[in-house]
Amino acid sequence: MSEQSKEKRTTAEYTVLRRLRHNGDKLAPGMTVQLTEEEADRLIALGIVKAAEKPVEKTKSGGKKQGAGDPPKE
């Protein structure tokens, strides 16, 4: 298999900014879609999608959460 055909198969997740029909699916703003780099480049240039933001990982804390009225912990 050639490098070029491998690249075409590699996909990443993108967030839809404007209504999009892709592979027969109707996608609304805020939805995510898997696109190849080639597909994404074209749609990003048109302002239809953007790279999806990775979710922020929540950290587990063993201590009490500091509230707005609590003094800073030292």
PDB file of C-alpha atoms in Angstrom, residues 15-21 26-31 33 43-50:
ATOM      1  CA  THR A  15     -16.307  20.498  14.868  1.00  0.00           C
ATOM      2  CA  VAL A  16     -18.973  21.652  12.413  1.00  0.00           C
ATOM      3  CA  LEU A  17     -19.392  25.453  12.315  1.00  0.00           C
ATOM      4  CA  ARG A  18     -22.024  25.699   9.552  1.00  0.00           C
ATOM      5  CA  ARG A  19     -24.522  23.178   8.238  1.00  0.00           C
ATOM      6  CA  LEU A  20     -22.768  20.427   6.347  1.00  0.00           C
ATOM      7  CA  ARG A  21     -23.819  17.403   4.348  1.00  0.00           C
ATOM      8  CA  LYS A  26     -26.730  16.190   7.582  1.00  0.00           C
ATOM      9  CA  LEU A  27     -24.617  17.822  10.271  1.00  0.00           C
ATOM     10  CA  ALA A  28     -25.559  20.885  12.311  1.00  0.00           C
ATOM     11  CA  PRO A  29     -23.235  23.410  13.960  1.00  0.00           C
ATOM     12  CA  GLY A  30     -21.674  22.009  17.123  1.00  0.00           C
ATOM     13  CA  MET A  31     -21.663  18.411  15.909  1.00  0.00           C
ATOM     14  CA  VAL A  33     -17.369  14.745  12.073  1.00  0.00           C
ATOM     15  CA  LEU A  43     -13.814  22.771   4.641  1.00  0.00           C
ATOM     16  CA  ILE A  44     -11.628  24.763   7.053  1.00  0.00           C
ATOM     17  CA  ALA A  45     -10.775  27.202   4.238  1.00  0.00           C
ATOM     18  CA  LEU A  46     -14.522  27.640   3.626  1.00  0.00           C
ATOM     19  CA  GLY A  47     -15.210  28.238   7.346  1.00  0.00           C
ATOM     20  CA  ILE A  48     -17.429  25.150   7.643  1.00  0.00           C
ATOM     21  CA  VAL A  49     -15.402  23.141  10.181  1.00  0.00           C
ATOM     22  CA  LYS A  50     -12.561  23.623  12.665  1.00  0.00           C
TER      23      LYS A  50
END
